[in-house]
Amino acid sequence: MNTTKSYFFQSFLIILLATLFFIGIKEVLPKQLFSEKEAGTKNVLIDSMLIDAINADKNIEQQGVMGDSITPGATDSLGNPILNQQVASSSNLGVVFSGESYENYNGTQFLSAFYEKLFQIETNHKGKVRIAYFGDSMTDGDFIVQDFRSEYQNKFGGEGVGFVAITSESASSRSSVTHQYSKNWKMQSYLNVKNPIRPFAVNGHVFFANDTINKTWVKYQAGRGKNTSQLNNPTLFYGSAANQNGFISYQIKNDTIIKKLNPTKILNTIQLAPNNLQAVTIAFKKAKSIPIYGVNFDNGKGVHVDNFSQRGNSGIPISKFDVPLMNAFQQKLGYDLIVLHYGTNVLKYGTLDFSWYDKSMTRTVERLQKSFPGAAILIISTADKSSKYDAVMKTDSAVVPLTNSQKRYAAKTKSAYIDLYKLMGGDGSMAKWVEQDPPLANKDYTHFNFRGAKKIGGMLFQELDKGYEKYKLLRKRANPINQNTTAVKIKSDSITNNQESTNGQ
């Protein structure tokens, strides 16, 4: 009996001491003790170039070398002021947007050529517009992009889901196209391979059907959306190789079709069907070493939006695009707007100085400008993200510094800019989106759910569409008699607020 009491008092004393120890050490623990990252590691990819950029920046700091972070009054390499500058630009069509301060920078003037092509579609029903939407896990499974695409196609026409890769980690969660494939594809991604066997495609991947024993195949089936209910004009894209023996086979109704792969050019295509399909399964045979890039689906008119999402991506790997191959993609697909929607993965590394990211992404945008000549660039900032401070979910301290960095490289590279953080409500907005009923974001306080993604897609479209409506008004006032001719110059600050509101501003 005495032994039992002794064990009891020893246990009680241990618990008491442990409690006192925790209370004492709690005061010196960091306020943000646990990460708010998503649980689990399945399909988590690491952006090797992001790690390199961070390490390079740390080495500079250790050597005592000052970085080139931009502060008010600073100048770029040409001596032009970066902050508080008045930015003005005219398109080659003669429409001039008024100057804007850096504080309110959105770079709408750099979208003039893009807006003109939309105008020609809307008024003359001529031409087409194509948008490449690069993103990270925010756009995984076609989230945000499918709604953004739908908004544009509903207004300007266009059918088809666009360019789809051969394999995808988000294939099972995508509703805009049903996507299946064999497990024996060899894939390389620009996220973690710096020197691929063959150059990466526009989607940042290259695929090989190198299995000579088992069947290598990919299957696509039309999605459920109004504008993606058919596989429009399916066209296979592949690269160059010495192997001249490869071929593909697929079925249309009861007919088996065999077509030879002819990998003689830097970029090659095969039209799989002259009409639309509901589904197609493509088998690759004797195709070893031939780089396979993906299949495009569009009806050739209106607006088309390709989703090039990649979990874990910072955007920096795009700077390794092979320019000649991208020029070939531009010849085939004709991009008018390149969207860069990144930031989620950049917030994870515990820094408030993003000058290293500014430099890296400036190089990325410059590479895109060489790769897709004539295409406008749009930078979409990081969304809000909440972290726990003093047991309360608040905007992560890195969010605003990162959005400032993104605005800096947008202005430097003459790109358009949308501040998604402010657009969704600014400080504390992610917590509100998570906690409202029904919720618009997930409990990781980082990613939107399907309701939130749909709202964000619509908000981004509305931001761009406001610029388009303003462009149309400028164009009309510049040349009110014949809207199909080139307009003369007119400044946007001549339009009153009342006129703008009347025209949907």
GROMACS .gro file of C-alpha atoms in nm, residues 111-429:
model
  319
  111LEU     CA    1  -0.236   4.556  -7.238
  112SER     CA    2  -0.342   4.776  -7.531
  113ALA     CA    3  -0.254   4.524  -7.804
  114PHE     CA    4  -0.433   4.249  -7.610
  115TYR     CA    5  -0.740   4.470  -7.572
  116GLU     CA    6  -0.737   4.559  -7.940
  117LYS     CA    7  -0.758   4.192  -8.035
  118LEU     CA    8  -1.053   4.149  -7.799
  119PHE     CA    9  -1.213   4.451  -7.961
  120GLN     CA   10  -1.177   4.298  -8.307
  121ILE     CA   11  -1.340   3.976  -8.186
  122GLU     CA   12  -1.627   4.162  -8.022
  123THR     CA   13  -1.700   4.407  -8.303
  124ASN     CA   14  -1.593   4.230  -8.624
  125HIS     CA   15  -1.607   3.868  -8.506
  126LYS     CA   16  -1.256   3.824  -8.644
  127GLY     CA   17  -0.942   3.671  -8.502
  128LYS     CA   18  -0.877   3.492  -8.179
  129VAL     CA   19  -0.702   3.555  -7.848
  130ARG     CA   20  -0.490   3.311  -7.651
  131ILE     CA   21  -0.381   3.339  -7.288
  132ALA     CA   22  -0.115   3.132  -7.111
  133TYR     CA   23  -0.190   3.120  -6.737
  134PHE     CA   24   0.114   3.007  -6.534
  135GLY     CA   25   0.058   2.935  -6.167
  136ASP     CA   26   0.129   2.719  -5.864
  137SER     CA   27  -0.100   2.512  -5.640
  138MET     CA   28  -0.351   2.800  -5.638
  139THR     CA   29  -0.448   2.702  -5.995
  140ASP     CA   30  -0.401   2.328  -5.948
  141GLY     CA   31  -0.683   2.122  -6.097
  142ASP     CA   32  -0.778   2.421  -6.316
  143PHE     CA   33  -0.903   2.609  -6.009
  144ILE     CA   34  -0.943   2.982  -6.077
  145VAL     CA   35  -0.834   2.937  -6.441
  146GLN     CA   36  -1.142   2.738  -6.544
  147ASP     CA   37  -1.366   3.016  -6.417
  148PHE     CA   38  -1.143   3.285  -6.567
  149ARG     CA   39  -1.158   3.096  -6.899
  150SER     CA   40  -1.534   3.056  -6.876
  151GLU     CA   41  -1.585   3.430  -6.821
  152TYR     CA   42  -1.383   3.517  -7.130
  153GLN     CA   43  -1.546   3.253  -7.350
  154ASN     CA   44  -1.893   3.354  -7.238
  155LYS     CA   45  -1.826   3.714  -7.340
  156PHE     CA   46  -1.608   3.674  -7.650
  157GLY     CA   47  -1.679   3.320  -7.766
  158GLY     CA   48  -1.440   3.030  -7.795
  159GLU     CA   49  -1.461   2.665  -7.703
  160GLY     CA   50  -1.207   2.420  -7.571
  161VAL     CA   51  -0.998   2.358  -7.261
  162GLY     CA   52  -0.673   2.456  -7.435
  163PHE     CA   53  -0.333   2.288  -7.406
  164VAL     CA   54  -0.321   1.985  -7.173
  165ALA     CA   55  -0.005   1.800  -7.070
  166ILE     CA   56   0.050   1.424  -7.105
  167THR     CA   57   0.050   1.359  -6.730
  168SER     CA   58  -0.047   1.578  -6.435
  169GLU     CA   59  -0.046   1.543  -6.057
  170SER     CA   60  -0.387   1.714  -6.051
  171ALA     CA   61  -0.552   1.511  -6.328
  172SER     CA   62  -0.789   1.332  -6.090
  173SER     CA   63  -0.921   1.658  -5.943
  174ARG     CA   64  -0.979   1.842  -6.270
  175SER     CA   65  -1.335   1.875  -6.400
  176SER     CA   66  -1.272   2.081  -6.715
  177VAL     CA   67  -1.124   1.771  -6.880
  178THR     CA   68  -1.110   1.407  -6.770
  179HIS     CA   69  -0.747   1.303  -6.798
  180GLN     CA   70  -0.599   0.954  -6.757
  181TYR     CA   71  -0.267   0.803  -6.859
  182SER     CA   72  -0.048   0.497  -6.822
  183LYS     CA   73   0.204   0.495  -6.536
  184ASN     CA   74   0.509   0.422  -6.750
  185TRP     CA   75   0.563   0.770  -6.891
  186LYS     CA   76   0.906   0.921  -6.826
  187MET     CA   77   0.863   1.286  -6.729
  188GLN     CA   78   1.102   1.573  -6.659
  189SER     CA   79   0.986   1.901  -6.506
  190TYR     CA   80   1.151   2.243  -6.500
  191LEU     CA   81   1.074   2.249  -6.130
  192ASN     CA   82   1.353   2.010  -6.037
  193VAL     CA   83   1.555   1.932  -6.353
  194LYS     CA   84   1.791   2.203  -6.478
  195ASN     CA   85   1.928   2.018  -6.782
  196PRO     CA   86   1.652   1.810  -6.942
  197ILE     CA   87   1.711   1.543  -7.204
  198ARG     CA   88   1.515   1.759  -7.447
  199PRO     CA   89   1.388   2.118  -7.395
  200PHE     CA   90   1.078   2.168  -7.183
  201ALA     CA   91   0.752   2.248  -7.356
  202VAL     CA   92   0.546   2.559  -7.286
  203ASN     CA   93   0.394   2.374  -6.990
  204GLY     CA   94   0.737   2.326  -6.830
  205HIS     CA   95   0.745   1.949  -6.890
  206VAL     CA   96   0.877   1.700  -7.141
  207PHE     CA   97   0.748   1.341  -7.167
  208PHE     CA   98   0.891   1.024  -7.320
  209ALA     CA   99   0.724   0.696  -7.414
  210ASN     CA  100   1.041   0.492  -7.364
  211ASP     CA  101   0.883   0.167  -7.242
  212THR     CA  102   0.934  -0.086  -7.523
  213ILE     CA  103   0.744  -0.367  -7.347
  214ASN     CA  104   0.428  -0.213  -7.202
  215LYS     CA  105   0.174   0.007  -7.376
  216THR     CA  106   0.220   0.381  -7.319
  217TRP     CA  107  -0.099   0.581  -7.357
  218VAL     CA  108  -0.294   0.893  -7.261
  219LYS     CA  109  -0.670   0.946  -7.259
  220TYR     CA  110  -0.871   1.267  -7.264
  221GLN     CA  111  -1.245   1.302  -7.224
  222ALA     CA  112  -1.448   1.622  -7.258
  223GLY     CA  113  -1.535   1.809  -6.939
  224ARG     CA  114  -1.868   1.921  -6.799
  225GLY     CA  115  -1.847   2.294  -6.864
  226LYS     CA  116  -2.058   2.471  -7.126
  227ASN     CA  117  -1.752   2.560  -7.333
  228THR     CA  118  -1.548   2.246  -7.262
  229SER     CA  119  -1.811   1.979  -7.337
  230GLN     CA  120  -1.619   1.868  -7.647
  231LEU     CA  121  -1.257   1.799  -7.733
  232ASN     CA  122  -1.223   2.066  -7.999
  233ASN     CA  123  -0.984   2.003  -8.289
  234PRO     CA  124  -0.746   1.772  -8.091
  235THR     CA  125  -0.385   1.829  -8.196
  236LEU     CA  126  -0.076   1.650  -8.063
  237PHE     CA  127   0.246   1.849  -8.007
  238TYR     CA  128   0.589   1.682  -8.003
  239GLY     CA  129   0.954   1.771  -8.055
  240SER     CA  130   1.255   1.667  -8.262
  241ALA     CA  131   1.447   1.341  -8.240
  242ALA     CA  132   1.659   1.106  -8.450
  243ASN     CA  133   1.406   0.825  -8.411
  244GLN     CA  134   1.200   0.808  -8.731
  245ASN     CA  135   1.012   0.487  -8.645
  246GLY     CA  136   0.759   0.614  -8.393
  247PHE     CA  137   0.385   0.624  -8.452
  248ILE     CA  138   0.058   0.669  -8.268
  249SER     CA  139  -0.270   0.484  -8.285
  250TYR     CA  140  -0.614   0.590  -8.166
  251GLN     CA  141  -0.977   0.519  -8.233
  252ILE     CA  142  -1.255   0.739  -8.367
  253LYS     CA  143  -1.583   0.552  -8.334
  254ASN     CA  144  -1.508   0.207  -8.476
  255ASP     CA  145  -1.207   0.309  -8.683
  256THR     CA  146  -0.849   0.260  -8.567
  257ILE     CA  147  -0.625   0.534  -8.701
  258ILE     CA  148  -0.246   0.505  -8.723
  259LYS     CA  149  -0.028   0.810  -8.786
  260LYS     CA  150   0.348   0.827  -8.813
  261LEU     CA  151   0.547   1.059  -8.592
  262ASN     CA  152   0.774   1.279  -8.803
  263PRO     CA  153   1.007   1.449  -8.549
  264THR     CA  154   1.213   1.652  -8.795
  265LYS     CA  155   1.137   2.003  -8.670
  266ILE     CA  156   1.195   2.166  -8.334
  267LEU     CA  157   0.815   2.149  -8.286
  268ASN     CA  158   0.579   1.918  -8.474
  269THR     CA  159   0.202   1.866  -8.469
  270ILE     CA  160  -0.049   1.602  -8.571
  271GLN     CA  161  -0.416   1.686  -8.605
  272LEU     CA  162  -0.596   1.385  -8.461
  273ALA     CA  163  -0.940   1.466  -8.599
  274PRO     CA  164  -1.089   1.736  -8.822
  275ASN     CA  165  -1.394   1.759  -8.598
  276ASN     CA  166  -1.470   1.754  -8.229
  277LEU     CA  167  -1.453   1.439  -8.017
  278GLN     CA  168  -1.601   1.336  -7.685
  279ALA     CA  169  -1.301   1.124  -7.592
  280VAL     CA  170  -0.973   1.002  -7.739
  281THR     CA  171  -0.709   0.753  -7.623
  282ILE     CA  172  -0.369   0.783  -7.789
  283ALA     CA  173  -0.119   0.495  -7.778
  284PHE     CA  174   0.250   0.564  -7.853
  285LYS     CA  175   0.457   0.292  -8.019
  286LYS     CA  176   0.828   0.275  -8.105
  287ALA     CA  177   0.845   0.637  -7.990
  288LYS     CA  178   1.151   0.607  -7.766
  289SER     CA  179   1.349   0.933  -7.726
  290ILE     CA  180   1.085   1.145  -7.904
  291PRO     CA  181   0.983   1.435  -7.675
  292ILE     CA  182   0.605   1.444  -7.637
  293TYR     CA  183   0.460   1.772  -7.512
  294GLY     CA  184   0.081   1.756  -7.491
  295VAL     CA  185  -0.247   1.789  -7.678
  296ASN     CA  186  -0.428   2.111  -7.761
  297PHE     CA  187  -0.807   2.149  -7.775
  298ASP     CA  188  -0.963   2.465  -7.918
  299ASN     CA  189  -1.213   2.562  -8.187
  300GLY     CA  190  -0.988   2.828  -8.341
  301LYS     CA  191  -1.193   3.136  -8.260
  302GLY     CA  192  -1.281   3.350  -7.961
  303VAL     CA  193  -1.066   3.325  -7.647
  304HIS     CA  194  -0.858   3.028  -7.532
  305VAL     CA  195  -0.685   2.996  -7.197
  306ASP     CA  196  -0.417   2.735  -7.122
  307ASN     CA  197  -0.360   2.640  -6.758
  308PHE     CA  198   0.010   2.572  -6.686
  309SER     CA  199  -0.009   2.510  -6.312
  310GLN     CA  200   0.263   2.336  -6.113
  311ARG     CA  201   0.256   2.266  -5.742
  312GLY     CA  202   0.556   2.408  -5.558
  313ASN     CA  203   0.648   2.653  -5.834
  314SER     CA  204   0.783   3.001  -5.760
  315GLY     CA  205   0.783   3.112  -6.124
  316ILE     CA  206   1.163   3.128  -6.138
  317PRO     CA  207   1.205   2.803  -6.341
  318ILE     CA  208   1.037   2.973  -6.639
  319SER     CA  209   1.361   3.168  -6.680
  320LYS     CA  210   1.514   2.846  -6.819
  321PHE     CA  211   1.273   2.822  -7.113
  322ASP     CA  212   1.443   2.738  -7.443
  323VAL     CA  213   1.377   3.050  -7.652
  324PRO     CA  214   1.383   2.888  -8.000
  325LEU     CA  215   1.134   2.621  -7.890
  326MET     CA  216   0.910   2.880  -7.726
  327ASN     CA  217   0.926   3.089  -8.043
  328ALA     CA  218   0.800   2.780  -8.227
  329PHE     CA  219   0.513   2.743  -7.979
  330GLN     CA  220   0.433   3.110  -8.030
  331GLN     CA  221   0.417   3.052  -8.405
  332LYS     CA  222   0.174   2.762  -8.356
  333LEU     CA  223  -0.045   2.892  -8.072
  334GLY     CA  224  -0.003   3.271  -8.082
  335TYR     CA  225  -0.019   3.391  -7.721
  336ASP     CA  226  -0.147   3.745  -7.668
  337LEU     CA  227  -0.124   3.749  -7.288
  338ILE     CA  228   0.104   3.566  -7.043
  339VAL     CA  229  -0.026   3.554  -6.683
  340LEU     CA  230   0.215   3.486  -6.395
  341HIS     CA  231   0.024   3.399  -6.078
  342TYR     CA  232   0.277   3.304  -5.809
  343GLY     CA  233   0.370   3.370  -5.448
  344THR     CA  234   0.226   3.088  -5.238
  345ASN     CA  235   0.555   2.897  -5.228
  346VAL     CA  236   0.770   3.207  -5.189
  347LEU     CA  237   0.604   3.292  -4.856
  348LYS     CA  238   0.730   2.976  -4.687
  349TYR     CA  239   1.092   3.072  -4.628
  350GLY     CA  240   1.073   3.314  -4.335
  351THR     CA  241   1.207   3.628  -4.500
  352LEU     CA  242   1.069   3.980  -4.536
  353ASP     CA  243   1.328   4.094  -4.790
  354PHE     CA  244   1.229   3.973  -5.137
  355SER     CA  245   1.487   4.165  -5.341
  356TRP     CA  246   1.630   3.828  -5.451
  357TYR     CA  247   1.287   3.729  -5.584
  358ASP     CA  248   1.250   4.063  -5.761
  359LYS     CA  249   1.579   4.003  -5.945
  360SER     CA  250   1.497   3.642  -6.032
  361MET     CA  251   1.148   3.717  -6.159
  362THR     CA  252   1.273   4.015  -6.361
  363ARG     CA  253   1.490   3.765  -6.549
  364THR     CA  254   1.189   3.535  -6.582
  365VAL     CA  255   0.975   3.807  -6.742
  366GLU     CA  256   1.259   3.908  -6.974
  367ARG     CA  257   1.290   3.546  -7.089
  368LEU     CA  258   0.916   3.533  -7.155
  369GLN     CA  259   0.935   3.851  -7.361
  370LYS     CA  260   1.201   3.689  -7.580
  371SER     CA  261   1.012   3.359  -7.593
  372PHE     CA  262   0.671   3.502  -7.685
  373PRO     CA  263   0.733   3.824  -7.876
  374GLY     CA  264   0.429   4.047  -7.891
  375ALA     CA  265   0.257   3.894  -7.590
  376ALA     CA  266   0.165   4.120  -7.299
  377ILE     CA  267   0.264   4.011  -6.947
  378LEU     CA  268   0.034   4.026  -6.643
  379ILE     CA  269   0.167   3.976  -6.289
  380ILE     CA  270  -0.090   3.864  -6.032
  381SER     CA  271   0.037   3.904  -5.678
  382THR     CA  272   0.015   3.653  -5.399
  383ALA     CA  273  -0.320   3.624  -5.226
  384ASP     CA  274  -0.353   3.687  -4.856
  385LYS     CA  275  -0.228   3.408  -4.629
  386SER     CA  276  -0.295   3.378  -4.257
  387SER     CA  277  -0.055   3.258  -3.991
  388LYS     CA  278  -0.105   3.222  -3.618
  389TYR     CA  279   0.021   3.506  -3.400
  390ASP     CA  280  -0.072   3.506  -3.028
  391ALA     CA  281  -0.327   3.231  -3.100
  392VAL     CA  282  -0.502   3.448  -3.361
  393MET     CA  283  -0.498   3.393  -3.737
  394LYS     CA  284  -0.365   3.712  -3.898
  395THR     CA  285  -0.213   3.813  -4.232
  396ASP     CA  286   0.134   3.662  -4.255
  397SER     CA  287   0.401   3.928  -4.211
  398ALA     CA  288   0.563   3.832  -4.545
  399VAL     CA  289   0.253   3.893  -4.761
  400VAL     CA  290   0.279   4.271  -4.809
  401PRO     CA  291   0.658   4.273  -4.868
  402LEU     CA  292   0.611   4.004  -5.132
  403THR     CA  293   0.333   4.196  -5.310
  404ASN     CA  294   0.561   4.501  -5.312
  405SER     CA  295   0.835   4.293  -5.474
  406GLN     CA  296   0.591   4.165  -5.736
  407LYS     CA  297   0.477   4.517  -5.818
  408ARG     CA  298   0.840   4.628  -5.853
  409TYR     CA  299   0.931   4.373  -6.115
  410ALA     CA  300   0.600   4.430  -6.294
  411ALA     CA  301   0.681   4.802  -6.328
  412LYS     CA  302   1.043   4.740  -6.426
  413THR     CA  303   0.947   4.498  -6.703
  414LYS     CA  304   0.649   4.701  -6.832
  415SER     CA  305   0.403   4.435  -6.727
  416ALA     CA  306   0.047   4.479  -6.608
  417TYR     CA  307  -0.018   4.412  -6.238
  418ILE     CA  308  -0.313   4.301  -6.025
  419ASP     CA  309  -0.276   4.310  -5.646
  420LEU     CA  310  -0.479   4.003  -5.551
  421TYR     CA  311  -0.412   4.062  -5.181
  422LYS     CA  312  -0.593   4.397  -5.196
  423LEU     CA  313  -0.853   4.268  -5.440
  424MET     CA  314  -0.972   4.001  -5.197
  425GLY     CA  315  -0.991   4.247  -4.909
  426GLY     CA  316  -0.640   4.319  -4.782
  427ASP     CA  317  -0.535   4.270  -4.421
  428GLY     CA  318  -0.701   3.973  -4.254
  429SER     CA  319  -0.904   3.881  -4.560
   0.00000   0.00000   0.00000
